Coordinates of C-alpha atoms in Angstrom, one line a residue:
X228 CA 0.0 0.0 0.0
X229 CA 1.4 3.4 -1.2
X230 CA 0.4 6.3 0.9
X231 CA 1.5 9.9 0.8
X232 CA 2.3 11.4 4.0
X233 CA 1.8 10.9 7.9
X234 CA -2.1 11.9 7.6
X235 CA -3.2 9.3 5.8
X236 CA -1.4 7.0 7.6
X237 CA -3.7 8.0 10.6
X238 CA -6.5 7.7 8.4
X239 CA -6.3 4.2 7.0
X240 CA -5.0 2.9 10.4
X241 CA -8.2 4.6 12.2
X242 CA -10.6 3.0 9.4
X243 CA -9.1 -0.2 9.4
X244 CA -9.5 -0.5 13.2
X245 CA -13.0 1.0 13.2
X246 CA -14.4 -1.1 10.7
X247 CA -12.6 -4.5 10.8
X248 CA -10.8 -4.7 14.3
X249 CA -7.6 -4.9 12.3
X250 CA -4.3 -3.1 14.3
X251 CA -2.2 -1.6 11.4
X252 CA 1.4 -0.7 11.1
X253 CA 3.3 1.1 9.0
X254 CA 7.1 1.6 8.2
X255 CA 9.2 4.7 8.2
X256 CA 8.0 7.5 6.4
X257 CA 10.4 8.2 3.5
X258 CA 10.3 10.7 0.3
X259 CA 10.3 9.4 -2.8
X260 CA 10.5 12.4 -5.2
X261 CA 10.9 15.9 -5.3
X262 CA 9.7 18.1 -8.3
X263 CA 10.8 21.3 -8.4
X264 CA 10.0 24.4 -10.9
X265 CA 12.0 25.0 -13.6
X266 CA 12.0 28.8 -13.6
X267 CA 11.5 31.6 -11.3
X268 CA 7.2 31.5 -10.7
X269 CA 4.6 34.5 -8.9
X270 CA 1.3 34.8 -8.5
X271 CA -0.9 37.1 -6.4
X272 CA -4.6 36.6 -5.6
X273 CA -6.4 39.7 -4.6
X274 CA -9.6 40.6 -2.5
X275 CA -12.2 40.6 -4.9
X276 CA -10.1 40.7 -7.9
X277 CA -9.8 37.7 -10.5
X278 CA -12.9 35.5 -9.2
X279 CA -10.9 35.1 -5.4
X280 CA -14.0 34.5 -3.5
X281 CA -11.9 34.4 0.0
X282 CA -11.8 37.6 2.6
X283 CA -8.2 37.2 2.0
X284 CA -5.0 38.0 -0.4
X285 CA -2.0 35.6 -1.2
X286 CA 0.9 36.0 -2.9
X287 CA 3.9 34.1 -3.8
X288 CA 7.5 34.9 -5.6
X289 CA 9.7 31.9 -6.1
X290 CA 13.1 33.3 -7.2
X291 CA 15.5 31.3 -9.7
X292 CA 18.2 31.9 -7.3
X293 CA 16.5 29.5 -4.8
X294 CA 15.0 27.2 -7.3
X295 CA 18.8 26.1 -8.8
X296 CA 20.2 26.1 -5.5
X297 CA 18.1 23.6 -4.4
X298 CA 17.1 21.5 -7.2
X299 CA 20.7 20.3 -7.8
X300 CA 20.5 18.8 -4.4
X301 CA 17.5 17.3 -4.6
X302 CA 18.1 16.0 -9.0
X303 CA 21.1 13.8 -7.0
X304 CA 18.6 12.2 -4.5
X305 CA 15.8 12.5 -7.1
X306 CA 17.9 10.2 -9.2
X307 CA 18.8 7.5 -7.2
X308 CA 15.1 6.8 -6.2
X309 CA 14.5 6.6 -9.9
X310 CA 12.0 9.8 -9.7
X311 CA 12.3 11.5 -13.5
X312 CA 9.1 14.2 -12.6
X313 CA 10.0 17.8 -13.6
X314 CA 13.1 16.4 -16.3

């Protein structure tokens, strides 16, 4: 069973008890792959503006800088699980 991330864990462990009596567990949480942007990415959600039906603004500036500093780390690990998203 593949799961993605700690919550569901809890989730399927709760349901399986609930429903079936069954006491799951689970090994070590581990990442499999990273994707990463290619290119320096913004966006900016206004009150009211461009259908954002929230009471509340959000924006969001990813800079290249950061994005090539960090996706050479992670293309090393990304590659020795096998992960080819983002390539």
């Amino acid at each position: 069973l593949s799961l993605h991330g700690e919550v569901q864990k809890e989730v399927v462990a709760a349901l399986l008890e609930e429903r079936y009596g069954v006491r799951a567990r689970f090994a070590e949480t581990s990442t499999l792959c990273i994707e990463r942007v290619l290119a320096t990415g913004s966006s900016i959600a206004l009150i009211g503006q461009r259908g954002n039906p929230y009471l509340a603004g959000v924006g969001l500036h990813m800079p290249a800088a950061f994005i090539a500093a960090t996706a050479r780390r992670a293309s090393a690990t990304a590659s020795a699980r096998g992960c080819t998203h983002g390539r």
